[in-house]
Tab-separated table of N, CA and C in Angstrom:
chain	number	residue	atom	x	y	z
A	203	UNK	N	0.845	-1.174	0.000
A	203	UNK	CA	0.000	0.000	0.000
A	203	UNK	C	0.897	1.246	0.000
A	204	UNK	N	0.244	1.741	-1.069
A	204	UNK	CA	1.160	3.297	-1.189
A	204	UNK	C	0.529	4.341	-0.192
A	205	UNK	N	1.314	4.844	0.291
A	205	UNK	CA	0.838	5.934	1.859
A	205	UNK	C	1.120	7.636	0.697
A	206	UNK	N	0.002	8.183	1.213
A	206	UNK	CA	0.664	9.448	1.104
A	206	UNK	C	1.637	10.236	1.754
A	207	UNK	N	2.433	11.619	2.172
A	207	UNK	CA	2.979	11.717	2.913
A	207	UNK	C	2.705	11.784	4.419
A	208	UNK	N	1.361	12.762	4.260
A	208	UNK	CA	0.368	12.925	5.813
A	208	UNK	C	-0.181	11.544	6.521
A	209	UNK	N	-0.149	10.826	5.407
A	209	UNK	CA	-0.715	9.476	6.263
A	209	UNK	C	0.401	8.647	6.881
A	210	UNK	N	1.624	8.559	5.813
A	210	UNK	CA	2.576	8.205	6.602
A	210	UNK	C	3.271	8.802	7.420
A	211	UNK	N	3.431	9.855	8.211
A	211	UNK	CA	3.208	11.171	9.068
A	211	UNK	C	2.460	10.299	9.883
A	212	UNK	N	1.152	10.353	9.578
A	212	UNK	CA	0.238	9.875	10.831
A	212	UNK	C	0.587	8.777	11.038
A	213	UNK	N	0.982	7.954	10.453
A	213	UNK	CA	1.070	6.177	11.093
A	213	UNK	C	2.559	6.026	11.552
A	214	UNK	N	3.419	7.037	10.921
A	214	UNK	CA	4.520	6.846	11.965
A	214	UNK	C	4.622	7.594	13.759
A	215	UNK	N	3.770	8.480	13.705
A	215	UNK	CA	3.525	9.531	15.204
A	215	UNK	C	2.574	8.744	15.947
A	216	UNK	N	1.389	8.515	15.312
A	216	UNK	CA	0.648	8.167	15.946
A	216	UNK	C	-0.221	6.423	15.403
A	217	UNK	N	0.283	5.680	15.413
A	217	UNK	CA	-0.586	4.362	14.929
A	217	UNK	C	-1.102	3.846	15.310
A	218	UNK	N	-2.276	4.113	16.397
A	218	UNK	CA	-3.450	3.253	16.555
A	218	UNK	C	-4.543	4.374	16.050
A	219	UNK	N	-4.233	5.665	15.862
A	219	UNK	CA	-5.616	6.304	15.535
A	219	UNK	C	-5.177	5.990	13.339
A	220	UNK	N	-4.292	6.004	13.387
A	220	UNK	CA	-3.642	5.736	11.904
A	220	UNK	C	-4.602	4.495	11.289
A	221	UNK	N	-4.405	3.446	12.050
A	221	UNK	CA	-4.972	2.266	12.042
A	221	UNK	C	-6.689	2.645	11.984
A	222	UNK	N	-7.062	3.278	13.060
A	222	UNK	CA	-8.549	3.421	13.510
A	222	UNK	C	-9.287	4.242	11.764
A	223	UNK	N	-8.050	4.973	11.624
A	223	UNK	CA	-8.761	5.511	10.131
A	223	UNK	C	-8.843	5.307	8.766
A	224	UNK	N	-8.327	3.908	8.992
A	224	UNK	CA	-7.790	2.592	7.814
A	224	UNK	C	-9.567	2.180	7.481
A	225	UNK	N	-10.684	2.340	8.487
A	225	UNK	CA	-11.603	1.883	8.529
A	225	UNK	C	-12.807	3.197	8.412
A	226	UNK	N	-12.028	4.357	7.668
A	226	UNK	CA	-12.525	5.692	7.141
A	226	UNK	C	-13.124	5.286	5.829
A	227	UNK	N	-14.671	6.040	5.286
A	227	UNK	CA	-14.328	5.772	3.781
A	227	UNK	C	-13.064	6.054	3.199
A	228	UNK	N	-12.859	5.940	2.316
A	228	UNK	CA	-11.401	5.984	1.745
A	228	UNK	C	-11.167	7.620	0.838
A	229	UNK	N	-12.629	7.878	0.698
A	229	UNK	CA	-12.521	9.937	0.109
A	229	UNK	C	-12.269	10.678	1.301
A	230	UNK	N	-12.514	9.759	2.456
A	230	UNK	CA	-12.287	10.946	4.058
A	230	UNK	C	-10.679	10.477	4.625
A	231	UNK	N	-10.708	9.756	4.333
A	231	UNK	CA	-8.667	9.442	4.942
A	231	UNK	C	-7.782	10.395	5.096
A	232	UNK	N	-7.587	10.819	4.098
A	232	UNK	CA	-6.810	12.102	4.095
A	232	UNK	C	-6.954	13.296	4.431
A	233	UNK	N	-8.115	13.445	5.160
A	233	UNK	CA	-8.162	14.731	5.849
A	233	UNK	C	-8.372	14.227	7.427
A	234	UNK	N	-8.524	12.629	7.209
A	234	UNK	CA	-8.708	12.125	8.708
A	234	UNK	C	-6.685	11.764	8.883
A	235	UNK	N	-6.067	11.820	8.218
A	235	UNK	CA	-4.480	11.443	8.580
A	235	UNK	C	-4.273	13.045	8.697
A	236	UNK	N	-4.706	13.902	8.146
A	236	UNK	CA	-3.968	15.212	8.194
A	236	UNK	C	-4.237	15.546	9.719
A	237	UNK	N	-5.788	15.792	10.280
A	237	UNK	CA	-6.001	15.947	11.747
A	237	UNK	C	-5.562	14.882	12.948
A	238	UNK	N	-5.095	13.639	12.353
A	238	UNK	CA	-4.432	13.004	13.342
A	238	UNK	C	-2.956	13.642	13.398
A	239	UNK	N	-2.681	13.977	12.372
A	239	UNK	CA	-0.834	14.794	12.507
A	239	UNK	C	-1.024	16.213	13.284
A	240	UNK	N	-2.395	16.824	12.790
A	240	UNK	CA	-2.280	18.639	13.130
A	240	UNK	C	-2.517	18.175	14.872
A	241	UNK	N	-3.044	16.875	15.369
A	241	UNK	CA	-3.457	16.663	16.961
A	241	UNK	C	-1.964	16.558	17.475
A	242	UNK	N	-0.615	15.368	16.610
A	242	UNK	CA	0.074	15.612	17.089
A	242	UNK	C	0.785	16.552	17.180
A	243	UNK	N	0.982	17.538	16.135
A	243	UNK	CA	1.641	18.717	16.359
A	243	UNK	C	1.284	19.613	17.390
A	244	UNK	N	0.138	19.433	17.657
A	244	UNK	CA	-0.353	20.720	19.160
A	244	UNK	C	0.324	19.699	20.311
A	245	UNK	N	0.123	18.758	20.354
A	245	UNK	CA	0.438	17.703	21.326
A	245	UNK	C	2.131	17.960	21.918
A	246	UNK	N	3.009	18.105	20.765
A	246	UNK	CA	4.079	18.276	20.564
A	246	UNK	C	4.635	19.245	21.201
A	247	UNK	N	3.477	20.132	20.432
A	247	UNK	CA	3.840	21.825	21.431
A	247	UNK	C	4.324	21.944	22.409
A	248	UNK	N	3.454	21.953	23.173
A	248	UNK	CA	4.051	21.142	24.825
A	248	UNK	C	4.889	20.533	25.326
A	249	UNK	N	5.228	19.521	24.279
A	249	UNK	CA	6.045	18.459	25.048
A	249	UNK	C	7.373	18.465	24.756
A	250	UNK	N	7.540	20.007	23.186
A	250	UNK	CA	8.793	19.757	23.273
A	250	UNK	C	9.443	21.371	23.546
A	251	UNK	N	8.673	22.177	24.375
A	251	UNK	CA	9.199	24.040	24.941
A	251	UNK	C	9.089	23.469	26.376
A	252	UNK	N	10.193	24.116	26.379
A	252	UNK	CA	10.948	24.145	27.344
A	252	UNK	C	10.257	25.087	29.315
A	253	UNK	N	9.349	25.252	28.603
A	253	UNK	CA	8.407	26.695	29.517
A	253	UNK	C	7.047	26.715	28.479
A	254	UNK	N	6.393	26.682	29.693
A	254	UNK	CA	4.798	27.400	28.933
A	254	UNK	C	4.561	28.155	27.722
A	255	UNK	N	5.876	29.579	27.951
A	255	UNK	CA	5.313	30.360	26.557
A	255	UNK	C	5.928	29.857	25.691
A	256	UNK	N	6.762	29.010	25.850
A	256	UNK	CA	7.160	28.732	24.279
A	256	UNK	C	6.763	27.536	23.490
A	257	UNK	N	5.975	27.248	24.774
A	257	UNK	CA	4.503	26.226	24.051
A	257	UNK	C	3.200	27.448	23.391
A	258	UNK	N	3.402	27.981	23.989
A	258	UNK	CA	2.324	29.269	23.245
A	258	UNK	C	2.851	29.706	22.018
A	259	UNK	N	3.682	30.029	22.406
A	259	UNK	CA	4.194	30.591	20.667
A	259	UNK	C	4.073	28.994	19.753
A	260	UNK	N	4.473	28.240	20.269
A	260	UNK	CA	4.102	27.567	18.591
A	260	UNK	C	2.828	27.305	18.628
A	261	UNK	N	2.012	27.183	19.637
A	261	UNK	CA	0.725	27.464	19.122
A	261	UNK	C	-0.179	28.299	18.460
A	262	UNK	N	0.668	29.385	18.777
A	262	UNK	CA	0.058	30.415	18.059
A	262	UNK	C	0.715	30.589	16.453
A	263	UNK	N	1.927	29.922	16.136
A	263	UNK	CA	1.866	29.844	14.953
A	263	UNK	C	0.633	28.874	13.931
A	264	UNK	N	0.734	27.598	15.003
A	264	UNK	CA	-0.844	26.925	14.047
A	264	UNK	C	-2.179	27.846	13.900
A	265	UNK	N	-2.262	28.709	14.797
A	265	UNK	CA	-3.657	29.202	14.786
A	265	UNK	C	-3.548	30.211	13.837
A	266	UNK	N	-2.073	31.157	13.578
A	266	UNK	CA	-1.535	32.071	12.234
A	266	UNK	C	-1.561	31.019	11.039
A	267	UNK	N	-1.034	29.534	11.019
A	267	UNK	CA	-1.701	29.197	9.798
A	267	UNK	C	-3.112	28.595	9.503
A	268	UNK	N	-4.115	28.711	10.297
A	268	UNK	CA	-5.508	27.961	10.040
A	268	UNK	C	-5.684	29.392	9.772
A	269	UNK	N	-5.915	30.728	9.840
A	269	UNK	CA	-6.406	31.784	10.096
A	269	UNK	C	-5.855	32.289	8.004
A	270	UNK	N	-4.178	31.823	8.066
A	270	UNK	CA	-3.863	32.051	6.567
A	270	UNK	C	-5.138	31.180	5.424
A	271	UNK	N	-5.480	29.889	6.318
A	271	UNK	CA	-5.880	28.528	5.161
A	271	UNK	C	-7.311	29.821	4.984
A	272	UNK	N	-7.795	30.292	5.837
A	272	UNK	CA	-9.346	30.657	5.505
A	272	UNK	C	-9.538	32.171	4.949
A	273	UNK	N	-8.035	32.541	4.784
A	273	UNK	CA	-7.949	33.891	4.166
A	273	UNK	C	-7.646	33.600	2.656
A	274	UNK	N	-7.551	32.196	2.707
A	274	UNK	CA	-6.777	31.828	1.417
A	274	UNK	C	-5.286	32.308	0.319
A	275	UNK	N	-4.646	32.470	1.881
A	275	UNK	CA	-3.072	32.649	1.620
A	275	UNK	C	-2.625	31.656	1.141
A	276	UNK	N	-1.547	31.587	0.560
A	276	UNK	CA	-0.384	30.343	0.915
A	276	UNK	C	-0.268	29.513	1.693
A	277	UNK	N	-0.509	28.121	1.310
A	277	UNK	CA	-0.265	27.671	2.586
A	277	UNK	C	1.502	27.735	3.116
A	278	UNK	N	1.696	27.584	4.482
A	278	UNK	CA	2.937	27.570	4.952
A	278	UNK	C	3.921	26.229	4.807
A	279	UNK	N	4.846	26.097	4.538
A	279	UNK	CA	5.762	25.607	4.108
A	279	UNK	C	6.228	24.368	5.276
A	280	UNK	N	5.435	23.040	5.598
A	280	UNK	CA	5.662	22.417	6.739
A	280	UNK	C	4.766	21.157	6.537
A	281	UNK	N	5.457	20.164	6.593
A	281	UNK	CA	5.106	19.089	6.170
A	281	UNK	C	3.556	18.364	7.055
A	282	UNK	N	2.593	19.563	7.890
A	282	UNK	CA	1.339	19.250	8.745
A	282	UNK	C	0.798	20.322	7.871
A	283	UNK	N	1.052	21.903	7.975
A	283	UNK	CA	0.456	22.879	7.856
A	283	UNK	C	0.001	22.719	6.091
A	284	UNK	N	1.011	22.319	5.107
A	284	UNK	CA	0.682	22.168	4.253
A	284	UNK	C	-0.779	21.050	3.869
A	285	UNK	N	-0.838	20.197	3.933
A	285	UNK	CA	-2.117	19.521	3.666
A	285	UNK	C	-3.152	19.800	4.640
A	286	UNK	N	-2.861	20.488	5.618
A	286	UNK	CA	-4.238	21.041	6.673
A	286	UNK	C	-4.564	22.374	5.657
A	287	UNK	N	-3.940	23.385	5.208
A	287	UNK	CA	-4.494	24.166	4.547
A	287	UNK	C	-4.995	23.732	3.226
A	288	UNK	N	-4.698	22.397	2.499
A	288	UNK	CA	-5.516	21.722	1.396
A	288	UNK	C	-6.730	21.539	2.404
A	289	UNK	N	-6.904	20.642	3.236
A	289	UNK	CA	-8.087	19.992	4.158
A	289	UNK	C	-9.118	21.094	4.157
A	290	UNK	N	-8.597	22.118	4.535
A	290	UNK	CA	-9.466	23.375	5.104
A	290	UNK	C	-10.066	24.043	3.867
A	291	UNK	N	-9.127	24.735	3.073
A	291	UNK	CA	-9.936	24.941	1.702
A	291	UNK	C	-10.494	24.242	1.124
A	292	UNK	N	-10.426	23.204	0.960
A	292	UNK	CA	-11.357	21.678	0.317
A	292	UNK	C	-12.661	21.984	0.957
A	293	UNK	N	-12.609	22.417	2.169
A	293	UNK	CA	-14.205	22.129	3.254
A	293	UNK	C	-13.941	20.462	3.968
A	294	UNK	N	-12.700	19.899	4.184
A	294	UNK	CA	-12.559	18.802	4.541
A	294	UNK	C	-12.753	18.656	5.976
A	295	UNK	N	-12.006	19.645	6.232
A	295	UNK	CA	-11.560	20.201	7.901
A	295	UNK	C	-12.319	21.121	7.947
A	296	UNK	N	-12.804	21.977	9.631
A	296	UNK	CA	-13.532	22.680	9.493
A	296	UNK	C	-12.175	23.700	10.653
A	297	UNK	N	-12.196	24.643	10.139
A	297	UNK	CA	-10.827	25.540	10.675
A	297	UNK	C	-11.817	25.838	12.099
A	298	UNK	N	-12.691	26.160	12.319
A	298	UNK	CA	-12.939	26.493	13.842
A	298	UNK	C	-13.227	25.049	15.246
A	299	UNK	N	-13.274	24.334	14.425
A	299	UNK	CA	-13.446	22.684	15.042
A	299	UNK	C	-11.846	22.532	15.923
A	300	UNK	N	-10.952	22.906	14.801
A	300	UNK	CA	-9.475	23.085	14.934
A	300	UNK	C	-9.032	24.425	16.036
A	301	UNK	N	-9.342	25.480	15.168
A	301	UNK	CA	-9.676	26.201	16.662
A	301	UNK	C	-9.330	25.907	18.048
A	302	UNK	N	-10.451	25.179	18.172
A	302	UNK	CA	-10.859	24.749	19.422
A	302	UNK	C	-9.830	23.947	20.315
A	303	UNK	N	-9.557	23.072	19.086
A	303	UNK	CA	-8.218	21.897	19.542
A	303	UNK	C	-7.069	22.716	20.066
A	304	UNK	N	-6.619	24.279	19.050
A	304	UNK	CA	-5.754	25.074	19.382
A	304	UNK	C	-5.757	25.542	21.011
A	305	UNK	N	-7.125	26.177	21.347
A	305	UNK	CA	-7.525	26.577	22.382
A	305	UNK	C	-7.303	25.417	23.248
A	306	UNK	N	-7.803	24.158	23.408
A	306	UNK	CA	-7.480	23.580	24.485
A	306	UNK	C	-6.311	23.074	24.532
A	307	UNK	N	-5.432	22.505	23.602
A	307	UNK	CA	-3.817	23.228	24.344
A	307	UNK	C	-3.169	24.162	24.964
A	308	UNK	N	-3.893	25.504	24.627
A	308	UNK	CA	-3.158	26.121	24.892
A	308	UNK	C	-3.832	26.186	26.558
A	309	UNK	N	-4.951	25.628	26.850
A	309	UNK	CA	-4.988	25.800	28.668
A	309	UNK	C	-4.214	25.126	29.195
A	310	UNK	N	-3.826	23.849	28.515
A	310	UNK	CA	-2.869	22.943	29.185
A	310	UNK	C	-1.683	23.714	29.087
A	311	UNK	N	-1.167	24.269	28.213
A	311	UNK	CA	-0.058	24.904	28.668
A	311	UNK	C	-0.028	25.814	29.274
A	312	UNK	N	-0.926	26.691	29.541
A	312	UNK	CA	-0.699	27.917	30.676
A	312	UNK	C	-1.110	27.040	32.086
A	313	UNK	N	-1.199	25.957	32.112
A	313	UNK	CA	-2.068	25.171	33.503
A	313	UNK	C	-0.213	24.437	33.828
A	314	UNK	N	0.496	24.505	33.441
A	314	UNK	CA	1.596	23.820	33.035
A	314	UNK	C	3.019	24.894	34.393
């Protein structure tokens, strides 16, 4: 089986939700591997700053690129951000659903 890049992204970070979305129709996969990667990247946030704000700041760069995907900028140059801003302009992803995900990292990191 040929993987795309985001999916193989997702099944190397994370492989049981990778797996769980093997059992996606197969037109929704790829926006279901892109939000299993954009979960680990917030996830990441955290786990790899050193201090709270500098878990904020990269969060706040994801929320500067969901905010670019719906202005219909460019997407940014990063092997998550890029196919989340396909996802989002498609109507695959819904950028305020994501949002949200943004937002509740970022309590965990100021709770931190």
């Amino acid at each position: 089986m040929s993987l795309s890049p985001i999916a193989a992204f997702a099944r190397a970070h994370d492989p049981d939700r990778f797996l769980a979305a093997l059992f996606a129709p197969p037109e929704k996969r790829e926006a279901i591997f892109t939000l299993i990667a954009f979960n680990h990247e917030l996830a990441r946030a955290r786990e790899a700053a050193s201090h709270p704000m500098a878990a904020l700041i990269r969060l706040q760069w994801w929320r500067d690129a969901l905010e670019e995907a719906r202005q219909g900028k460019p997407a940014r140059r990063h092997e998550v951000a890029e196919p989340l801003h396909a996802a989002i302009t498609a109507g695959a992803l819904d950028a305020p659903a994501l949002e949200a995900m943004i937002d509740a990292r970022e309590a965990e990191a100021e709770e931190a």
